[in-house]
mmCIF file of C-alpha atoms in Angstrom:
data_model
loop_
_atom_site.group_PDB
_atom_site.id
_atom_site.type_symbol
_atom_site.label_atom_id
_atom_site.label_comp_id
_atom_site.label_asym_id
_atom_site.label_seq_id
_atom_site.Cartn_x
_atom_site.Cartn_y
_atom_site.Cartn_z
ATOM 1 C CA UNK A 8 41.788 54.368 61.461
ATOM 2 C CA UNK A 9 44.369 54.682 59.147
ATOM 3 C CA UNK A 10 45.448 57.162 60.502
ATOM 4 C CA UNK A 11 45.437 55.593 64.380
ATOM 5 C CA UNK A 12 47.437 53.098 63.098
ATOM 6 C CA UNK A 13 49.952 55.295 60.908
ATOM 7 C CA UNK A 14 50.341 57.364 64.425
ATOM 8 C CA UNK A 15 50.759 54.206 66.523
ATOM 9 C CA UNK A 16 53.785 53.645 64.318
ATOM 10 C CA UNK A 17 55.035 56.570 65.044
ATOM 11 C CA UNK A 18 54.965 56.547 68.659
ATOM 12 C CA UNK A 19 56.632 52.536 68.493
ATOM 13 C CA UNK A 20 59.878 54.394 66.832
ATOM 14 C CA UNK A 21 59.764 56.985 69.030
ATOM 15 C CA UNK A 22 59.579 54.577 72.357
ATOM 16 C CA UNK A 23 62.058 51.604 71.319
ATOM 17 C CA UNK A 24 64.035 51.828 73.985
ATOM 18 C CA UNK A 25 61.741 52.086 76.587
ATOM 19 C CA UNK A 26 59.250 50.172 77.777
ATOM 20 C CA UNK A 27 56.030 50.284 75.672
ATOM 21 C CA UNK A 28 52.217 50.350 76.498
ATOM 22 C CA UNK A 29 49.537 49.984 74.049
ATOM 23 C CA UNK A 30 46.700 51.647 76.211
ATOM 24 C CA UNK A 31 48.970 54.551 76.785
ATOM 25 C CA UNK A 32 49.829 55.077 73.597
ATOM 26 C CA UNK A 33 46.286 54.527 72.327
ATOM 27 C CA UNK A 34 44.811 57.146 75.017
ATOM 28 C CA UNK A 35 44.374 59.596 73.168
ATOM 29 C CA UNK A 36 43.452 57.901 69.955
ATOM 30 C CA UNK A 37 39.463 57.250 70.109
ATOM 31 C CA UNK A 38 39.480 53.466 69.989
ATOM 32 C CA UNK A 39 40.630 50.392 72.083
ATOM 33 C CA UNK A 40 43.715 48.492 72.010
ATOM 34 C CA UNK A 41 41.426 45.266 70.991
ATOM 35 C CA UNK A 42 40.234 46.924 67.930
ATOM 36 C CA UNK A 43 43.721 48.331 66.969
ATOM 37 C CA UNK A 44 45.080 45.055 68.458
ATOM 38 C CA UNK A 45 42.738 42.936 65.583
ATOM 39 C CA UNK A 46 43.302 45.359 62.724
ATOM 40 C CA UNK A 47 46.800 45.995 62.942
ATOM 41 C CA UNK A 48 47.139 42.095 63.072
ATOM 42 C CA UNK A 49 44.479 41.851 60.252
ATOM 43 C CA UNK A 50 46.414 44.615 58.387
ATOM 44 C CA UNK A 51 50.788 44.070 58.434
ATOM 45 C CA UNK A 52 50.129 39.604 59.182
ATOM 46 C CA UNK A 53 51.820 40.239 61.978
ATOM 47 C CA UNK A 54 50.895 40.816 65.965
ATOM 48 C CA UNK A 55 51.681 44.347 67.163
ATOM 49 C CA UNK A 56 53.896 42.554 69.115
ATOM 50 C CA UNK A 57 56.564 40.382 66.813
ATOM 51 C CA UNK A 58 56.409 44.034 64.887
ATOM 52 C CA UNK A 59 57.836 45.753 68.137
ATOM 53 C CA UNK A 60 60.598 42.751 68.268
ATOM 54 C CA UNK A 61 61.211 42.803 64.901
ATOM 55 C CA UNK A 62 61.711 46.439 64.998
ATOM 56 C CA UNK A 63 63.937 46.225 68.595
ATOM 57 C CA UNK A 64 66.249 43.340 66.628
ATOM 58 C CA UNK A 65 66.697 45.363 64.241
ATOM 59 C CA UNK A 66 67.753 48.386 65.540
ATOM 60 C CA UNK A 67 70.412 46.597 68.123
ATOM 61 C CA UNK A 68 72.002 45.112 65.585
ATOM 62 C CA UNK A 69 73.028 48.198 64.446
ATOM 63 C CA UNK A 70 74.274 48.930 67.742
ATOM 64 C CA UNK A 71 75.697 45.357 67.661
ATOM 65 C CA UNK A 72 78.048 46.284 65.385
ATOM 66 C CA UNK A 73 79.184 49.152 67.183
ATOM 67 C CA UNK A 74 81.418 46.815 69.454
ATOM 68 C CA UNK A 75 79.076 48.029 73.060
ATOM 69 C CA UNK A 76 79.213 45.383 75.673
ATOM 70 C CA UNK A 77 76.387 43.389 75.381
ATOM 71 C CA UNK A 78 74.209 43.692 78.701
ATOM 72 C CA UNK A 79 73.775 47.195 78.128
ATOM 73 C CA UNK A 80 72.280 46.619 74.541
ATOM 74 C CA UNK A 81 70.122 43.744 76.037
ATOM 75 C CA UNK A 82 68.612 45.853 78.744
ATOM 76 C CA UNK A 83 68.211 48.949 76.488
ATOM 77 C CA UNK A 84 65.659 46.569 74.109
ATOM 78 C CA UNK A 85 63.631 45.696 77.383
ATOM 79 C CA UNK A 86 65.801 42.418 78.150
ATOM 80 C CA UNK A 87 66.961 41.474 81.565
ATOM 81 C CA UNK A 88 69.609 39.334 80.191
ATOM 82 C CA UNK A 89 72.345 38.498 77.535
ATOM 83 C CA UNK A 90 70.942 35.343 77.278
ATOM 84 C CA UNK A 91 67.425 35.899 76.182
ATOM 85 C CA UNK A 92 68.302 39.006 74.159
ATOM 86 C CA UNK A 93 69.974 36.521 72.224
ATOM 87 C CA UNK A 94 67.389 34.201 71.619
ATOM 88 C CA UNK A 95 65.228 36.939 70.765
ATOM 89 C CA UNK A 96 68.380 38.021 68.126
ATOM 90 C CA UNK A 97 68.508 34.835 66.467
ATOM 91 C CA UNK A 98 64.504 34.558 66.191
ATOM 92 C CA UNK A 99 64.643 37.597 64.267
ATOM 93 C CA UNK A 100 68.042 37.647 62.214
ATOM 94 C CA UNK A 101 68.011 33.683 62.200
ATOM 95 C CA UNK A 102 71.749 34.349 63.382
ATOM 96 C CA UNK A 103 73.602 35.028 67.071
ATOM 97 C CA UNK A 104 75.374 38.054 68.071
ATOM 98 C CA UNK A 105 78.621 36.398 67.713
ATOM 99 C CA UNK A 106 77.829 35.562 64.527
ATOM 100 C CA UNK A 107 76.819 39.179 63.495
ATOM 101 C CA UNK A 108 79.608 40.770 65.261
ATOM 102 C CA UNK A 109 82.247 38.649 63.773
ATOM 103 C CA UNK A 110 80.889 38.283 59.881
ATOM 104 C CA UNK A 111 78.641 41.979 60.043
ATOM 105 C CA UNK A 112 75.391 39.605 59.524
ATOM 106 C CA UNK A 113 73.350 37.728 58.188
ATOM 107 C CA UNK A 114 70.809 40.638 59.191
ATOM 108 C CA UNK A 115 66.956 40.211 58.173
ATOM 109 C CA UNK A 116 65.249 44.086 58.932
ATOM 110 C CA UNK A 117 61.898 44.972 59.580
ATOM 111 C CA UNK A 118 60.868 47.747 57.445
ATOM 112 C CA UNK A 119 58.778 50.575 59.526
ATOM 113 C CA UNK A 120 55.545 49.647 58.039
ATOM 114 C CA UNK A 121 53.241 52.814 56.812
ATOM 115 C CA UNK A 122 49.008 51.674 56.905
ATOM 116 C CA UNK A 123 47.487 52.823 53.733
ATOM 117 C CA UNK A 124 44.128 52.482 52.397
ATOM 118 C CA UNK A 125 43.383 51.554 48.355
ATOM 119 C CA UNK A 126 40.467 52.696 47.490
ATOM 120 C CA UNK A 127 38.550 50.499 44.422
ATOM 121 C CA UNK A 128 35.320 51.730 44.720
ATOM 122 C CA UNK A 129 34.243 48.927 42.576
ATOM 123 C CA UNK A 130 32.805 45.940 44.892
ATOM 124 C CA UNK A 131 30.500 47.955 48.221
ATOM 125 C CA UNK A 132 30.789 45.359 50.906
ATOM 126 C CA UNK A 133 26.830 45.261 52.518
ATOM 127 C CA UNK A 134 26.486 44.880 56.340
ATOM 128 C CA UNK A 135 23.991 45.042 58.099
ATOM 129 C CA UNK A 136 23.936 46.472 61.788
ATOM 130 C CA UNK A 137 21.570 44.452 64.784
ATOM 131 C CA UNK A 138 21.121 45.349 67.679
ATOM 132 C CA UNK A 139 20.652 42.044 70.307
ATOM 133 C CA UNK A 140 19.291 42.034 73.508
ATOM 134 C CA UNK A 141 21.209 39.660 75.932
ATOM 135 C CA UNK A 142 21.200 35.485 74.846
ATOM 136 C CA UNK A 143 23.373 33.197 75.628
ATOM 137 C CA UNK A 144 25.190 29.980 72.387
ATOM 138 C CA UNK A 145 24.789 26.972 73.792
ATOM 139 C CA UNK A 146 26.241 23.381 72.457
ATOM 140 C CA UNK A 147 29.319 21.454 72.433
ATOM 141 C CA UNK A 148 32.182 23.566 73.223
ATOM 142 C CA UNK A 149 36.593 22.536 72.645
ATOM 143 C CA UNK A 150 39.623 24.250 72.287
ATOM 144 C CA UNK A 151 41.093 24.791 69.502
ATOM 145 C CA UNK A 152 44.564 26.270 67.942
ATOM 146 C CA UNK A 153 43.918 29.333 65.682
ATOM 147 C CA UNK A 154 44.385 29.080 61.908
ATOM 148 C CA UNK A 155 44.394 31.543 58.825
ATOM 149 C CA UNK A 156 43.819 29.368 55.776
ATOM 150 C CA UNK A 157 41.879 26.268 55.238
ATOM 151 C CA UNK A 158 40.352 23.699 56.848
ATOM 152 C CA UNK A 159 41.053 23.903 60.638
ATOM 153 C CA UNK A 160 41.199 20.152 61.367
ATOM 154 C CA UNK A 161 40.892 20.111 64.934
ATOM 155 C CA UNK A 162 36.732 21.591 64.537
ATOM 156 C CA UNK A 163 36.239 18.642 61.655
ATOM 157 C CA UNK A 164 36.843 15.897 64.008
ATOM 158 C CA UNK A 165 35.342 17.985 67.079
ATOM 159 C CA UNK A 166 31.827 18.804 65.520
ATOM 160 C CA UNK A 167 32.363 14.852 63.575
ATOM 161 C CA UNK A 168 32.565 14.206 67.395
ATOM 162 C CA UNK A 169 29.130 15.067 68.191
ATOM 163 C CA UNK A 170 26.208 12.202 67.423
ATOM 164 C CA UNK A 171 24.090 12.975 64.255
ATOM 165 C CA UNK A 172 21.036 12.631 66.619
ATOM 166 C CA UNK A 173 22.455 15.705 69.105
ATOM 167 C CA UNK A 174 22.850 17.748 65.576
ATOM 168 C CA UNK A 175 19.393 17.968 65.100
ATOM 169 C CA UNK A 176 18.085 18.692 68.580
ATOM 170 C CA UNK A 177 20.091 21.193 68.768
ATOM 171 C CA UNK A 178 18.501 22.726 65.626
ATOM 172 C CA UNK A 179 14.937 22.030 67.874
ATOM 173 C CA UNK A 180 16.739 23.865 70.711
ATOM 174 C CA UNK A 181 16.962 26.803 68.182
ATOM 175 C CA UNK A 182 15.552 29.733 69.343
ATOM 176 C CA UNK A 183 17.480 33.493 68.876
ATOM 177 C CA UNK A 184 19.020 35.403 66.201
ATOM 178 C CA UNK A 185 21.478 33.989 64.488
ATOM 179 C CA UNK A 186 19.242 31.027 63.722
ATOM 180 C CA UNK A 187 20.298 27.686 62.802
ATOM 181 C CA UNK A 188 23.508 25.942 63.863
ATOM 182 C CA UNK A 189 26.183 27.968 64.445
ATOM 183 C CA UNK A 190 29.920 28.150 64.523
ATOM 184 C CA UNK A 191 31.598 30.400 67.147
ATOM 185 C CA UNK A 192 34.803 31.249 68.009
ATOM 186 C CA UNK A 193 35.036 32.923 71.402
ATOM 187 C CA UNK A 194 38.113 34.283 73.612
ATOM 188 C CA UNK A 195 40.643 34.909 70.765
ATOM 189 C CA UNK A 196 43.460 36.272 70.987
ATOM 190 C CA UNK A 197 43.465 40.064 70.115
ATOM 191 C CA UNK A 198 46.346 40.029 68.373
ATOM 192 C CA UNK A 199 44.682 36.902 66.447
ATOM 193 C CA UNK A 200 48.228 34.860 66.048
ATOM 194 C CA UNK A 201 48.083 31.763 64.105
ATOM 195 C CA UNK A 202 48.927 28.370 66.682
ATOM 196 C CA UNK A 203 47.164 30.492 69.556
ATOM 197 C CA UNK A 204 44.051 28.502 71.664
ATOM 198 C CA UNK A 205 40.139 29.466 71.132
ATOM 199 C CA UNK A 206 37.055 28.504 72.686
ATOM 200 C CA UNK A 207 34.913 27.016 69.190
ATOM 201 C CA UNK A 208 31.808 26.271 70.461
ATOM 202 C CA UNK A 209 28.916 24.535 67.768
ATOM 203 C CA UNK A 210 25.577 25.532 68.748
ATOM 204 C CA UNK A 211 22.732 27.596 68.753
ATOM 205 C CA UNK A 212 21.484 31.148 69.787
ATOM 206 C CA UNK A 213 18.815 31.234 72.470
ATOM 207 C CA UNK A 214 17.130 34.073 74.673
ATOM 208 C CA UNK A 215 19.442 35.348 77.995
ATOM 209 C CA UNK A 216 18.037 34.114 81.133
ATOM 210 C CA UNK A 217 16.723 30.387 79.127
ATOM 211 C CA UNK A 218 17.565 27.479 80.922
ATOM 212 C CA UNK A 219 20.449 25.304 79.408
ATOM 213 C CA UNK A 220 20.695 21.351 79.196
ATOM 214 C CA UNK A 221 23.338 20.293 81.579
ATOM 215 C CA UNK A 222 25.362 18.170 79.231
ATOM 216 C CA UNK A 223 25.702 21.236 77.180
ATOM 217 C CA UNK A 224 28.241 24.311 77.081
ATOM 218 C CA UNK A 225 26.598 28.039 77.668
ATOM 219 C CA UNK A 226 28.241 31.229 76.761
ATOM 220 C CA UNK A 227 26.866 34.039 77.750
ATOM 221 C CA UNK A 228 26.367 37.405 75.219
ATOM 222 C CA UNK A 229 25.733 40.262 76.706
ATOM 223 C CA UNK A 230 23.127 42.988 75.094
ATOM 224 C CA UNK A 231 25.502 45.346 72.031
ATOM 225 C CA UNK A 232 25.400 45.787 68.178
ATOM 226 C CA UNK A 233 26.881 43.405 65.702
ATOM 227 C CA UNK A 234 27.585 44.429 62.246
ATOM 228 C CA UNK A 235 26.413 41.070 59.979
ATOM 229 C CA UNK A 236 28.457 40.297 56.421
ATOM 230 C CA UNK A 237 27.380 37.613 54.100
ATOM 231 C CA UNK A 238 29.360 35.345 52.281
ATOM 232 C CA UNK A 239 28.690 32.835 49.043
ATOM 233 C CA UNK A 240 31.310 30.365 47.384
ATOM 234 C CA UNK A 241 33.685 27.991 47.920
ATOM 235 C CA UNK A 242 33.648 27.164 51.863
ATOM 236 C CA UNK A 243 35.781 27.482 53.854
ATOM 237 C CA UNK A 244 38.029 30.481 51.440
ATOM 238 C CA UNK A 245 35.165 32.553 50.421
ATOM 239 C CA UNK A 246 34.363 32.750 54.648
ATOM 240 C CA UNK A 247 37.842 33.734 55.522
ATOM 241 C CA UNK A 248 38.221 36.048 52.523
ATOM 242 C CA UNK A 249 35.161 37.649 54.149
ATOM 243 C CA UNK A 250 37.147 38.194 57.530
ATOM 244 C CA UNK A 251 40.063 39.465 55.867
ATOM 245 C CA UNK A 252 37.852 41.631 53.563
ATOM 246 C CA UNK A 253 36.085 43.289 57.405
ATOM 247 C CA UNK A 254 39.554 44.124 58.341
ATOM 248 C CA UNK A 255 41.502 45.454 55.218
ATOM 249 C CA UNK A 256 38.074 47.518 53.367
ATOM 250 C CA UNK A 257 35.006 47.862 56.303
ATOM 251 C CA UNK A 258 36.348 48.664 59.595
ATOM 252 C CA UNK A 259 39.097 51.417 57.528
ATOM 253 C CA UNK A 260 35.739 53.328 55.810
ATOM 254 C CA UNK A 261 33.270 53.297 58.900
ATOM 255 C CA UNK A 262 33.016 54.327 62.310
ATOM 256 C CA UNK A 263 32.484 50.770 63.779
ATOM 257 C CA UNK A 264 35.527 49.017 66.229
ATOM 258 C CA UNK A 265 35.453 46.202 67.000
ATOM 259 C CA UNK A 266 34.496 45.081 70.794
ATOM 260 C CA UNK A 267 35.236 42.251 73.101
ATOM 261 C CA UNK A 268 33.152 39.051 72.162
ATOM 262 C CA UNK A 269 32.753 36.012 70.374
ATOM 263 C CA UNK A 270 32.813 35.626 66.274
ATOM 264 C CA UNK A 271 29.229 34.006 65.120
ATOM 265 C CA UNK A 272 29.110 32.381 61.541
ATOM 266 C CA UNK A 273 25.613 31.027 60.567
ATOM 267 C CA UNK A 274 25.529 28.574 57.550
ATOM 268 C CA UNK A 275 22.608 29.709 55.933
ATOM 269 C CA UNK A 276 23.073 26.981 53.332
ATOM 270 C CA UNK A 277 25.822 24.560 51.382
ATOM 271 C CA UNK A 278 26.411 21.776 49.246
ATOM 272 C CA UNK A 279 26.188 18.217 50.667
ATOM 273 C CA UNK A 280 29.509 17.900 50.594
ATOM 274 C CA UNK A 281 29.740 21.595 52.411
ATOM 275 C CA UNK A 282 32.203 22.864 49.585
ATOM 276 C CA UNK A 283 30.785 25.618 48.868
ATOM 277 C CA UNK A 284 28.358 28.205 51.667
ATOM 278 C CA UNK A 285 26.327 30.598 51.954
ATOM 279 C CA UNK A 286 27.198 31.849 55.806
ATOM 280 C CA UNK A 287 26.572 35.127 57.493
ATOM 281 C CA UNK A 288 29.701 36.535 59.767
ATOM 282 C CA UNK A 289 28.500 37.888 63.059
ATOM 283 C CA UNK A 290 30.783 40.933 64.560
ATOM 284 C CA UNK A 291 30.513 41.970 67.764
ATOM 285 C CA UNK A 292 30.926 46.165 67.523
ATOM 286 C CA UNK A 293 30.514 49.189 68.959
ATOM 287 C CA UNK A 294 30.624 52.772 67.649
ATOM 288 C CA UNK A 295 33.828 54.655 67.307
ATOM 289 C CA UNK A 296 34.415 58.364 68.416
#
């Protein structure tokens, strides 16, 4: 994966002044656009689309200082008008085109990213691969924004709105793995951009084809493989650290890649105030080439 990401960076650099199609760039790399997007975002801290925009605006700043016609520069970097280019330029550099042409700056350049894998070897990361038949996730779903760090108040509010008796009823409905009450994040932006909407479901797993109570939402999950990781400690920080570690340590070192599907958190044990917890993280995976 590290090699794939670095080759992607090289191809992006070669095509900064042309239309960039990630699917085309990755066609011969033996991976998927979905997996690469998720790994790029997790390792670099920004979506690949944002990196491309920043690199283009870094190059465009040099072109501006030559005095070349603004519309020609805008079209070169994929913008249909000088106004659209100007907005993107200010968003990256924090200064207008006119300011830069008059004063030479300020400019906020995006260096070329280089990915590397630091091997420490002193903290093995345990996981198990589980083959699952088709199943369903049922419960109460809502749309919430993605938040990378700390508790998500929108999720907290959603869970608090569910009557206590319904939590007990959901537990009784649980009849498939992962067992117990589950925290499900589905339809997550492939670039994992903070603030983008996802579907959050508080519920349980039941076998495929089970009859779903009409008042509950359902997500159909096709048969496939899952990587299952464990985390124990302060909640939710230990779980969020585990998410990060899957991208920085486990996926780059193992012949598996993410496939499209929800991530599932099963809370196995927790403190009464939920300050600490032991959780399992289920991620949909497939064997890489």
